[in-house]
Tab-separated table of C-alpha atoms and ligand atoms in Angstrom:
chain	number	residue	atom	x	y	z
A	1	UNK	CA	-24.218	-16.584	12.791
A	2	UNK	CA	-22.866	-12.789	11.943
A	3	UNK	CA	-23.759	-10.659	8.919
A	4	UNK	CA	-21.083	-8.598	7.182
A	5	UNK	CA	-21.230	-6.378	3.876
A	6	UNK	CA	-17.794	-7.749	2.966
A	7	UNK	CA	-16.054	-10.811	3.521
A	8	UNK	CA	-12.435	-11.244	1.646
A	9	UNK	CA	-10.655	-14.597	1.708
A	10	UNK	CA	-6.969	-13.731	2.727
A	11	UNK	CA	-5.161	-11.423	5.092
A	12	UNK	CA	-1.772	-11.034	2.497
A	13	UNK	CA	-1.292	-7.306	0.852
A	14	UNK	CA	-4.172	-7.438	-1.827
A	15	UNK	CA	-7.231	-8.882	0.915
A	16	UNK	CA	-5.444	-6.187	3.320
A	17	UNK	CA	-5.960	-3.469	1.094
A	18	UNK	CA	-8.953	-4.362	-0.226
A	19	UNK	CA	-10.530	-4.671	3.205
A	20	UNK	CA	-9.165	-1.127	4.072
A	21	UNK	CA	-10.563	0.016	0.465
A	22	UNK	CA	-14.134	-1.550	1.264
A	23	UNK	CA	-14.104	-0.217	4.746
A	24	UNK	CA	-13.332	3.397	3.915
A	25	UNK	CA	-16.832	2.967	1.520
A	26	UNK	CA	-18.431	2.600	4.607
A	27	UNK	CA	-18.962	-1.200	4.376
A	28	UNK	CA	-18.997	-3.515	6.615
A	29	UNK	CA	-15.714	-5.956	6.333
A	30	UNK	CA	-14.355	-9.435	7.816
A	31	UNK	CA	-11.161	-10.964	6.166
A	32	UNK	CA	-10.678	-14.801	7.142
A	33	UNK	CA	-7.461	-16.321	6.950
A	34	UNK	CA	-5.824	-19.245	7.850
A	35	UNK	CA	-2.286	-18.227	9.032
A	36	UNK	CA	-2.601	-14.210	8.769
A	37	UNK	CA	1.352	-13.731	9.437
A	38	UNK	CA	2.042	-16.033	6.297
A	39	UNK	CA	1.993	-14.669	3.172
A	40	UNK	CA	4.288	-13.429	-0.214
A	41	UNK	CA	4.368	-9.948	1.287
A	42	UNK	CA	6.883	-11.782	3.612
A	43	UNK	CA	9.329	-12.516	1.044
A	44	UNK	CA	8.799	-9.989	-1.302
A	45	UNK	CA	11.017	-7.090	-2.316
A	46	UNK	CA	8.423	-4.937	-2.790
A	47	UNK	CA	10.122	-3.412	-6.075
A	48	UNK	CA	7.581	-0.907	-7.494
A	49	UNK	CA	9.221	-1.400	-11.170
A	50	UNK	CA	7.234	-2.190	-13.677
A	51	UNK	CA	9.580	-0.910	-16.316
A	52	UNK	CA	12.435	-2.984	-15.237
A	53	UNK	CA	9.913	-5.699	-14.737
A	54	UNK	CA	9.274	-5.260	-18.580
A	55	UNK	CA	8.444	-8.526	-20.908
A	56	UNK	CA	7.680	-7.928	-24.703
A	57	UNK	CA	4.397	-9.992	-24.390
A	58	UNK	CA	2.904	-8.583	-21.242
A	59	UNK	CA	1.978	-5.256	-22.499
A	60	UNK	CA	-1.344	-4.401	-20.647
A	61	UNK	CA	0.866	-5.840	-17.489
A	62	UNK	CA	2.819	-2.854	-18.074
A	63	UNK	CA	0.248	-0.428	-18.513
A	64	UNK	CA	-1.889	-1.972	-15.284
A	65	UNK	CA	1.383	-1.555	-13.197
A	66	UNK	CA	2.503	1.700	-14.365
A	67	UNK	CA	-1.418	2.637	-13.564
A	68	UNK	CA	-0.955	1.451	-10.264
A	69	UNK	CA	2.881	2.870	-9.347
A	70	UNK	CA	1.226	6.192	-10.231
A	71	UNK	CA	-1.061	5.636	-7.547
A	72	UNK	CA	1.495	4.649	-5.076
A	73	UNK	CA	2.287	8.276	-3.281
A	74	UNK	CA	-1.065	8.916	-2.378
A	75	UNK	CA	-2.090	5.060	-1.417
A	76	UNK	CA	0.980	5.050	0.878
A	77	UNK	CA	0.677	8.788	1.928
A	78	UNK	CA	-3.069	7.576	3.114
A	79	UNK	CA	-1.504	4.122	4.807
A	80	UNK	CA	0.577	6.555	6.855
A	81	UNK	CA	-1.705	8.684	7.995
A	82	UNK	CA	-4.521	6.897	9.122
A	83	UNK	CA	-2.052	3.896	10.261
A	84	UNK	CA	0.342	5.735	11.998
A	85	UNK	CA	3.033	3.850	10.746
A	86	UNK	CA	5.828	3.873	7.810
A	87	UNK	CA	5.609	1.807	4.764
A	88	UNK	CA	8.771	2.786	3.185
A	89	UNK	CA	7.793	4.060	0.141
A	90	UNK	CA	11.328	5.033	-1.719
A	91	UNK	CA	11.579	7.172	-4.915
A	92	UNK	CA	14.923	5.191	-5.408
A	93	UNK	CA	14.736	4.420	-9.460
A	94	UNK	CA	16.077	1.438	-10.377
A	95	UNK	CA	18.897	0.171	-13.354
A	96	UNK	CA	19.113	-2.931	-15.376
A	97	UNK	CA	22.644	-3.503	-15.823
A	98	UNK	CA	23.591	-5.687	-18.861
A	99	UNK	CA	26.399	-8.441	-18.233
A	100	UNK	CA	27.801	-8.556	-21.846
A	101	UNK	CA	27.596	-7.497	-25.164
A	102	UNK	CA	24.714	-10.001	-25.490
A	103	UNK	CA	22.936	-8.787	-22.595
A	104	UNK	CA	23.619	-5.249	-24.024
A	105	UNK	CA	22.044	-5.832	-27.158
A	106	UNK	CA	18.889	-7.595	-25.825
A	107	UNK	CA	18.615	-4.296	-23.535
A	108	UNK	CA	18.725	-1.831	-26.263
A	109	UNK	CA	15.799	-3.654	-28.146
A	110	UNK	CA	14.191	-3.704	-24.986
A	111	UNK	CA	14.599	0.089	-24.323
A	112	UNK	CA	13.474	1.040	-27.667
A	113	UNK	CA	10.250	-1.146	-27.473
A	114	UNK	CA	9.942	0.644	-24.151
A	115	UNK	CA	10.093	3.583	-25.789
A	116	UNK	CA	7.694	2.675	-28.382
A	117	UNK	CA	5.111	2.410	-25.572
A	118	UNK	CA	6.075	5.855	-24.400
A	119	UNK	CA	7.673	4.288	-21.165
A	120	UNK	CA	10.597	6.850	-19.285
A	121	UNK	CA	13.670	4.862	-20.017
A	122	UNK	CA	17.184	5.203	-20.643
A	123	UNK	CA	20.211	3.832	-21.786
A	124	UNK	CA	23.071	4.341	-19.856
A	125	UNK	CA	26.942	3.918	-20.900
A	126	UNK	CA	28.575	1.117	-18.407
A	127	UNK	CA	30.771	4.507	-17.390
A	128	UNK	CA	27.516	6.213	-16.655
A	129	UNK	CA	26.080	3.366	-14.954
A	130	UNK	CA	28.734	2.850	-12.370
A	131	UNK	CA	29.394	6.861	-12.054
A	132	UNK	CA	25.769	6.295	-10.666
A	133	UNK	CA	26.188	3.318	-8.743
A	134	UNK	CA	30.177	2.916	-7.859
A	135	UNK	CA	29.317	-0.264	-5.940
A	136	UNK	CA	28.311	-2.126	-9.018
A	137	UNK	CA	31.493	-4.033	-10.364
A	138	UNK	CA	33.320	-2.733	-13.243
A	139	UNK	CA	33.382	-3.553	-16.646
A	140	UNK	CA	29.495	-3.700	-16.776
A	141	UNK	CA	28.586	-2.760	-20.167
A	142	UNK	CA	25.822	-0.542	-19.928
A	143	UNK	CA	22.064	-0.599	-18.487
A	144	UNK	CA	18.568	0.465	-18.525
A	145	UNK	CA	17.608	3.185	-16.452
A	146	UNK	CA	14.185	3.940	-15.127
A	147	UNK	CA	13.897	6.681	-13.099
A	148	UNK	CA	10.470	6.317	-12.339
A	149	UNK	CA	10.552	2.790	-10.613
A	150	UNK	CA	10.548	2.896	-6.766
A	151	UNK	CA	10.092	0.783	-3.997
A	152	UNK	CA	8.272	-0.152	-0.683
A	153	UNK	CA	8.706	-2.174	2.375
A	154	UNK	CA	6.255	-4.901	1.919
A	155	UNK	CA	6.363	-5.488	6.067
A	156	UNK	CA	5.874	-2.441	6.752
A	157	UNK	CA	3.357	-1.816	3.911
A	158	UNK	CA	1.473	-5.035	5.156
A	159	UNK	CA	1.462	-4.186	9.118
A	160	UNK	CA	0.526	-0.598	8.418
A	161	UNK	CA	-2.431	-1.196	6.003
A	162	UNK	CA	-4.046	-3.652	9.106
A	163	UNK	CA	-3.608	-1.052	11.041
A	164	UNK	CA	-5.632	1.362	9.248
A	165	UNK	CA	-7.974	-1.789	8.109
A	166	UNK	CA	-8.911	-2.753	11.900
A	167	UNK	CA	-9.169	1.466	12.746
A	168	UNK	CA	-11.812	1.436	9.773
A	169	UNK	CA	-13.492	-1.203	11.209
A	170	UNK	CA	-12.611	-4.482	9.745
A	171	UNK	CA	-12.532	-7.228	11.824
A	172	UNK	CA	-10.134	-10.029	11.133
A	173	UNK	CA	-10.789	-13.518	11.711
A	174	UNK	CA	-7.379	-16.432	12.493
A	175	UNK	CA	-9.500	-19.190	10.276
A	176	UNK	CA	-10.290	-21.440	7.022
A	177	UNK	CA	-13.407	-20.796	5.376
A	178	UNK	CA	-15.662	-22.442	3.277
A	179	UNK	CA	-17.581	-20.392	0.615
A	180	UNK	CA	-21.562	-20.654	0.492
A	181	UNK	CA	-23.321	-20.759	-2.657
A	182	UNK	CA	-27.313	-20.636	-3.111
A	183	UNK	CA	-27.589	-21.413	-6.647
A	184	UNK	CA	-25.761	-18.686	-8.615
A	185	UNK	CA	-25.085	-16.511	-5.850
A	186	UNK	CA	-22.954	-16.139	-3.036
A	187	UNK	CA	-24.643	-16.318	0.394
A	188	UNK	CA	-21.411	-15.915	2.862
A	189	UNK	CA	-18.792	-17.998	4.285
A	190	UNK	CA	-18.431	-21.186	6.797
A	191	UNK	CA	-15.309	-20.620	9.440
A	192	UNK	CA	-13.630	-23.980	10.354
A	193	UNK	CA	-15.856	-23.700	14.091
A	194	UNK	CA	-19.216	-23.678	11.870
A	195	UNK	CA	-19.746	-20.056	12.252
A	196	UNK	CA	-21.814	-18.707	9.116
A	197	UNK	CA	-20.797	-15.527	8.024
A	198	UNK	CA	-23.767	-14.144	6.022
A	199	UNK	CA	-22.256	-11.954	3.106
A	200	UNK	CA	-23.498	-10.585	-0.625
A	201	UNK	CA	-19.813	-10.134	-1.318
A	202	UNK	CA	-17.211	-12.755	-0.921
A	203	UNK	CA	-13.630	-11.428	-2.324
A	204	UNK	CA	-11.298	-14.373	-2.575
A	205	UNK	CA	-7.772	-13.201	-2.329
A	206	UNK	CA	-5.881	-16.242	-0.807
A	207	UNK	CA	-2.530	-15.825	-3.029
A	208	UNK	CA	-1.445	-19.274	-3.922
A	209	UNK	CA	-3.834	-21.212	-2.103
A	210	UNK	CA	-6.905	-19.304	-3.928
A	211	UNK	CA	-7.658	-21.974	-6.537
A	212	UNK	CA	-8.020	-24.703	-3.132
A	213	UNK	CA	-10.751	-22.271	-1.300
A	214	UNK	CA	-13.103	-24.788	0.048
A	215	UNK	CA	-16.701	-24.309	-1.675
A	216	UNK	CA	-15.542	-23.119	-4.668
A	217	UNK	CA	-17.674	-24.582	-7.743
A	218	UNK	CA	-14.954	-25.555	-10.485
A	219	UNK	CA	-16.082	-23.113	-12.870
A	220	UNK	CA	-15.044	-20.190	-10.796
A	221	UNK	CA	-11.866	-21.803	-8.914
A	222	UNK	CA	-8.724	-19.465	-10.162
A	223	UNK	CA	-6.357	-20.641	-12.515
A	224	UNK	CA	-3.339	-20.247	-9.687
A	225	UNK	CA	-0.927	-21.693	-8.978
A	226	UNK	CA	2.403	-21.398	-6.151
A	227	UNK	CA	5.599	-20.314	-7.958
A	228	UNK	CA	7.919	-20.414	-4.797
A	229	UNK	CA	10.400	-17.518	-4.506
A	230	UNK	CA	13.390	-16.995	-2.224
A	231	UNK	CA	15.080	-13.944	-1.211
A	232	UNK	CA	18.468	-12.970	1.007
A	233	UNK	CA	18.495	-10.186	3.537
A	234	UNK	CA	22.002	-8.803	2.601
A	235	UNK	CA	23.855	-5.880	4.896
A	236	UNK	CA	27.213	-4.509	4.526
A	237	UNK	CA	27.749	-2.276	8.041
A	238	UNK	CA	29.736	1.027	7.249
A	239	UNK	CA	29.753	0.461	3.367
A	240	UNK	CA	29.229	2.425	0.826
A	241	UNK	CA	26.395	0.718	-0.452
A	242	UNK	CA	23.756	0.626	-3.514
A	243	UNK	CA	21.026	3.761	-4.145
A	244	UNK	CA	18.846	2.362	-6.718
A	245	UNK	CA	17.290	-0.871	-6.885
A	246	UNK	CA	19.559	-2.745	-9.958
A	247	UNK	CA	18.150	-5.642	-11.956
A	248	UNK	CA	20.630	-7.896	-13.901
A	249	UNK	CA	20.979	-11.292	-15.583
A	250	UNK	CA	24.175	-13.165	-14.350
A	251	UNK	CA	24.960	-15.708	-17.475
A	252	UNK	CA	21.216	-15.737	-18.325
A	253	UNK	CA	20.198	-15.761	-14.722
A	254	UNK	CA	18.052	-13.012	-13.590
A	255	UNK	CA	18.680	-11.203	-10.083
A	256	UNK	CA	17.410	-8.133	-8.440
A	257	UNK	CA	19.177	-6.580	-5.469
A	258	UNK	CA	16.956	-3.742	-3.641
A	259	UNK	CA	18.734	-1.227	-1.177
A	260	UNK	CA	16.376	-0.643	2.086
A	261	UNK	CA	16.587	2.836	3.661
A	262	UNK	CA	18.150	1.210	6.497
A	263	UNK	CA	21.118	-0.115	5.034
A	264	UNK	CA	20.206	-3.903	4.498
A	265	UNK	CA	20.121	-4.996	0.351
A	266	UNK	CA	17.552	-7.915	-0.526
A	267	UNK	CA	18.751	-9.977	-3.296
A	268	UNK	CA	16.190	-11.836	-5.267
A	269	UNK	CA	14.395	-14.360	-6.135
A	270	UNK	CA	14.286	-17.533	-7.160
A	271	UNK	CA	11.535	-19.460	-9.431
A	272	UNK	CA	10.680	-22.496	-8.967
A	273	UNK	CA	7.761	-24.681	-9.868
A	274	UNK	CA	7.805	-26.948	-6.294
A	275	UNK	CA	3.990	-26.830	-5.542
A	276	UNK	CA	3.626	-25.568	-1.763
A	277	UNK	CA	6.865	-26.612	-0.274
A	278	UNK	CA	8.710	-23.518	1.169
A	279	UNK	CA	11.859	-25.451	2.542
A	280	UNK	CA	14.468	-23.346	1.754
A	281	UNK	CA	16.605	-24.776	-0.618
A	282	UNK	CA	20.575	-24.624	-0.358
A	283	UNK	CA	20.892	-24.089	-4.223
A	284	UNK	CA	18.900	-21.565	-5.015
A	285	UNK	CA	20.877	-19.804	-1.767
A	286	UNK	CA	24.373	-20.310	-2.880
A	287	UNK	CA	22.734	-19.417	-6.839
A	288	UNK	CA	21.361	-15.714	-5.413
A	289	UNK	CA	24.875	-14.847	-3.684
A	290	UNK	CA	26.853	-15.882	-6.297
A	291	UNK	CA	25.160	-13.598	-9.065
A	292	UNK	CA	24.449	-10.719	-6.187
A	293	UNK	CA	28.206	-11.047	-5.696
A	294	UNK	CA	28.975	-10.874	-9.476
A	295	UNK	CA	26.773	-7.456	-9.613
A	296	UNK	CA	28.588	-5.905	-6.199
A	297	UNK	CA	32.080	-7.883	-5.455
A	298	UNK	CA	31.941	-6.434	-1.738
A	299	UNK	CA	28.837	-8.505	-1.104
A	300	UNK	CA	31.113	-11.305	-0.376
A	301	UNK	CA	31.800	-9.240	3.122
A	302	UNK	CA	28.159	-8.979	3.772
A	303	UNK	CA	26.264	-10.180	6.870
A	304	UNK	CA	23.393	-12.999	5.886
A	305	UNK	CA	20.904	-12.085	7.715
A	306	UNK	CA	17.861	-13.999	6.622
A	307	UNK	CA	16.885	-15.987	4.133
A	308	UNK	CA	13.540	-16.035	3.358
A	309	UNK	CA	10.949	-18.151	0.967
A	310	UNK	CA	7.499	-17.626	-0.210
A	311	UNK	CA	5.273	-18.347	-2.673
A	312	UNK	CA	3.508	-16.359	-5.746
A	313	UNK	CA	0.240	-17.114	-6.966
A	314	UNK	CA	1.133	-17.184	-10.378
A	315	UNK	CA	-1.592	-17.176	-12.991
A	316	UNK	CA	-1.165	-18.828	-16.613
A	317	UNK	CA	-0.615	-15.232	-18.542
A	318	UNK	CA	1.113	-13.929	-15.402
A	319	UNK	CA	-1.222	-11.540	-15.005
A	320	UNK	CA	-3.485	-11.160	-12.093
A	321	UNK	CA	-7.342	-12.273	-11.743
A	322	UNK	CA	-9.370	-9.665	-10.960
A	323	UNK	CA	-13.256	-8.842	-11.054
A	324	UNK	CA	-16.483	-10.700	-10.894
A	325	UNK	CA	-17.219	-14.381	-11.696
A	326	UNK	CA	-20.273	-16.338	-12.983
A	327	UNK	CA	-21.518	-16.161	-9.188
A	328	UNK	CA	-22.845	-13.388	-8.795
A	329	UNK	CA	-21.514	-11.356	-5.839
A	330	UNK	CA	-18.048	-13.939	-5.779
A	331	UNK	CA	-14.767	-11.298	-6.370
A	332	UNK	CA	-11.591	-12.961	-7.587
A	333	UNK	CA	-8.804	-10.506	-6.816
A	334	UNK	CA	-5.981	-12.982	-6.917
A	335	UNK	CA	-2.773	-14.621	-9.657
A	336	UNK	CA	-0.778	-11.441	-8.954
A	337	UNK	CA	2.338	-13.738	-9.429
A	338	UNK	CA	5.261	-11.283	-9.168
A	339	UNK	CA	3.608	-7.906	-8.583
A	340	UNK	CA	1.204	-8.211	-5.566
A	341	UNK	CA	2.911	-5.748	-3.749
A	342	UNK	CA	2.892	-3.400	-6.997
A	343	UNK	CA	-0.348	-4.341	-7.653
A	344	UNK	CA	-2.274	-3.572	-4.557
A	345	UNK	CA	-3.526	0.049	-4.991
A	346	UNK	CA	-5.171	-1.007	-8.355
A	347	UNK	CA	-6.498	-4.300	-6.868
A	348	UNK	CA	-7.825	-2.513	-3.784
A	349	UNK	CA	-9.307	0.259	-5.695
A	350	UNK	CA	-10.830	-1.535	-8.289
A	351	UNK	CA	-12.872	-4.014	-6.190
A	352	UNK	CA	-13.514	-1.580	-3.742
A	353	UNK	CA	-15.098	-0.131	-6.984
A	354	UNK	CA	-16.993	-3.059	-7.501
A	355	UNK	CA	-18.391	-3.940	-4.233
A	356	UNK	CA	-19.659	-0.427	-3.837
A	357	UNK	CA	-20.960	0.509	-6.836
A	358	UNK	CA	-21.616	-2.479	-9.015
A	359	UNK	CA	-19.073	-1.903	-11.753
A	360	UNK	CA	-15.515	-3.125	-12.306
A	361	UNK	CA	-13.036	0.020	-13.387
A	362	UNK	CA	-12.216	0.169	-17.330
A	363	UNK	CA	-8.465	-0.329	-15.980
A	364	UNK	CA	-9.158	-4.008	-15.093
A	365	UNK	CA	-11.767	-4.779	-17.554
A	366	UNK	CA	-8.735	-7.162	-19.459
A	367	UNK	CA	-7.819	-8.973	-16.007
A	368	UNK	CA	-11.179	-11.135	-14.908
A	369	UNK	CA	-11.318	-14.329	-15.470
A	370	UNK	CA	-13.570	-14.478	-18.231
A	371	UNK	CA	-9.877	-14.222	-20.504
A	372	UNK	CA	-9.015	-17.844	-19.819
A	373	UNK	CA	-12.378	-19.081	-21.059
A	374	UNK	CA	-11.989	-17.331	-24.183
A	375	UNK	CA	-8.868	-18.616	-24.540
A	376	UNK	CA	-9.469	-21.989	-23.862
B	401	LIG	N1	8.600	-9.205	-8.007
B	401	LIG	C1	9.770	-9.963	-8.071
B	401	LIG	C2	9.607	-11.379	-7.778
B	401	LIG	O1	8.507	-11.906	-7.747
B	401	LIG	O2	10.592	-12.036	-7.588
């Protein structure tokens, strides 16, 4: 038996950070996971955009990832330093390029409910869109440009912040766990060997797989589910090659290509409701290079250098689960669907918050999970 302040259900981006969050309070912090190198960070493109990421019914979305993009410089500047090690944090800006008149017209409504929510937006001519990015093929319409979206290397990101998690002190366990519960409280967690972990706080933050965490009375399991993803690792050597991250929709398809600092693109993702299988599948493949091809012709000539597929734990409003449940001392912080890697600073902050002193930021107040009860 051990005794820890913390214990957080998940090694992926959001139980990383949160352990690093906790441990910088001064607590005490084990994270448990099954397969630690497994994860949505993996496969992610780790756009910072939630202005491109824009959908007219997921307002406080918007607001919770603009409040956490703000945060980004410092949470990565932090990383860094006390890691030693990049996380690729890009100021890049990123365009949504319309594909016809259709797509153009959908965009300006966009933009101008954008604007109504005092978002930094703005339209761009299809002349002024390739004059900014010449590698985009011609004839595109027009866009949406938001200068204020960025990006970050999610495997970087992820193997920096357990660096700085393990020099803070948090110890990370290669195991299931089962979550103990003494009436309405949480008293730890069981590792697959029988070890008891004693704990007051138990922060479940197992992506996907968080509505299966063993122990879990039904009341409190997470409404998440896997929404399986797949992205390309693009590179065209000695090209002249994309500077913003551009969003598009290909005949009503969406795709996202994001230029890395070191010259490879990622072309994203697909969405598909296939519960946990993450075969890759040839479709979705051939589907991503075709419409990454129709945005930049000269990706045809590009090297395929991995293809890679993960899975979201999306939520039923996809927004993400955060805060306290009806056991006291058991922390969702889980559902981030298609902004975990946007999402972390917030997440980590917030229930780092929470654990320490007792209260759950005003920021997050609309994200527990309290919202699907009144709902239902
Ligand atoms: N954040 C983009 C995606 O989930 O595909």
């Amino acid at each position: 038996m051990s005794a820890s302040d913390v214990v957080v259900l998940g090694a992926g981006a959001i139980g990383t950070a949160v352990a690093w969050r906790c441990a910088q309070r001064g607590l005490s912090v084990t994270v448990i996971d099954p397969a630690p190198r497994n994860g949505a960070w993996r496969t992610a493109a780790g756009m910072l955009a939630p202005i491109t990421e824009l959908h007219y019914t997921e307002t406080p979305l918007l607001r919770l990832g603009i409040d956490s993009l703000a945060r980004y410089p410092a949470f990565a500047a932090e990383v860094g330093e006390e890691s030693g090690a990049p996380v690729g944090l890009l100021a890049s800006g990123a365009v949504m390029a319309a594909w016809d008149g259709a797509d153009l017209a959908a965009l300006r409504d966009l933009h101008a409910f954008a604007r109504r929510l005092g978002v930094d937006a703005e339209l761009l001519s299809g002349r002024e869109l390739r004059a900014l990015e010449p590698a985009l093929a011609a004839g595109l319409p027009g866009a949406m440009y938001a200068p204020g979206d960025q990006q970050v290397d999610p495997r970087l990101l992820h193997r920096a912040l357990v660096t700085a998690a393990g020099r803070g002190g948090v110890v990370f366990v290669e195991s299931s766990g089962s979550v103990l519960i003494d009436g309405d409280r949480v008293r730890g967690v069981r590792l697959a060997d029988g070890t008891r972990i004693e704990s007051p706080h138990v922060v479940v933050a197992a992506g996907c797989w968080s509505h299966a965490v063993a122990g879990l009375p039904a009341s409190v399991r997470p409404p998440v589910r896997p929404v399986k993803g797949q992205t390309l690792r693009l590179r065209l050597p000695g090209r002249p090659r994309l500077t913003r991250i551009v969003r598009g929709w290909v005949k009503g398809v969406p795709i996202y290509l994001v230029p890395r600092a070191d010259g490879a693109i990622i072309a994203g993702a697909s969405v598909e409701e296939r519960g946990f299988d993450e075969q890759p599948r040839a479709g979705a493949v051939y589907e991503l290079l075709r419409d990454a091809q129709s945005l930049v012709p000269e990706l045809g000539e590009a090297v395929l250098e991995e293809i890679s597929t993960g899975l979201r734990p999306g939520s039923p409003d996809n927004a993400p689960v955060i805060g306290p449940t009806a056991v006291d001392g058991l922390i969702h912080a889980t559902g981030h669907h298609r902004n975990g890697i946007l999402l972390a600073p917030i997440t980590a902050d917030g229930v780092a918050t929470l654990v320490a002193d007792g209260a759950l930021p005003d920021e997050l107040a609309a994200f527990t999970m309290d919202r699907f009860a009144a709902v239902a």
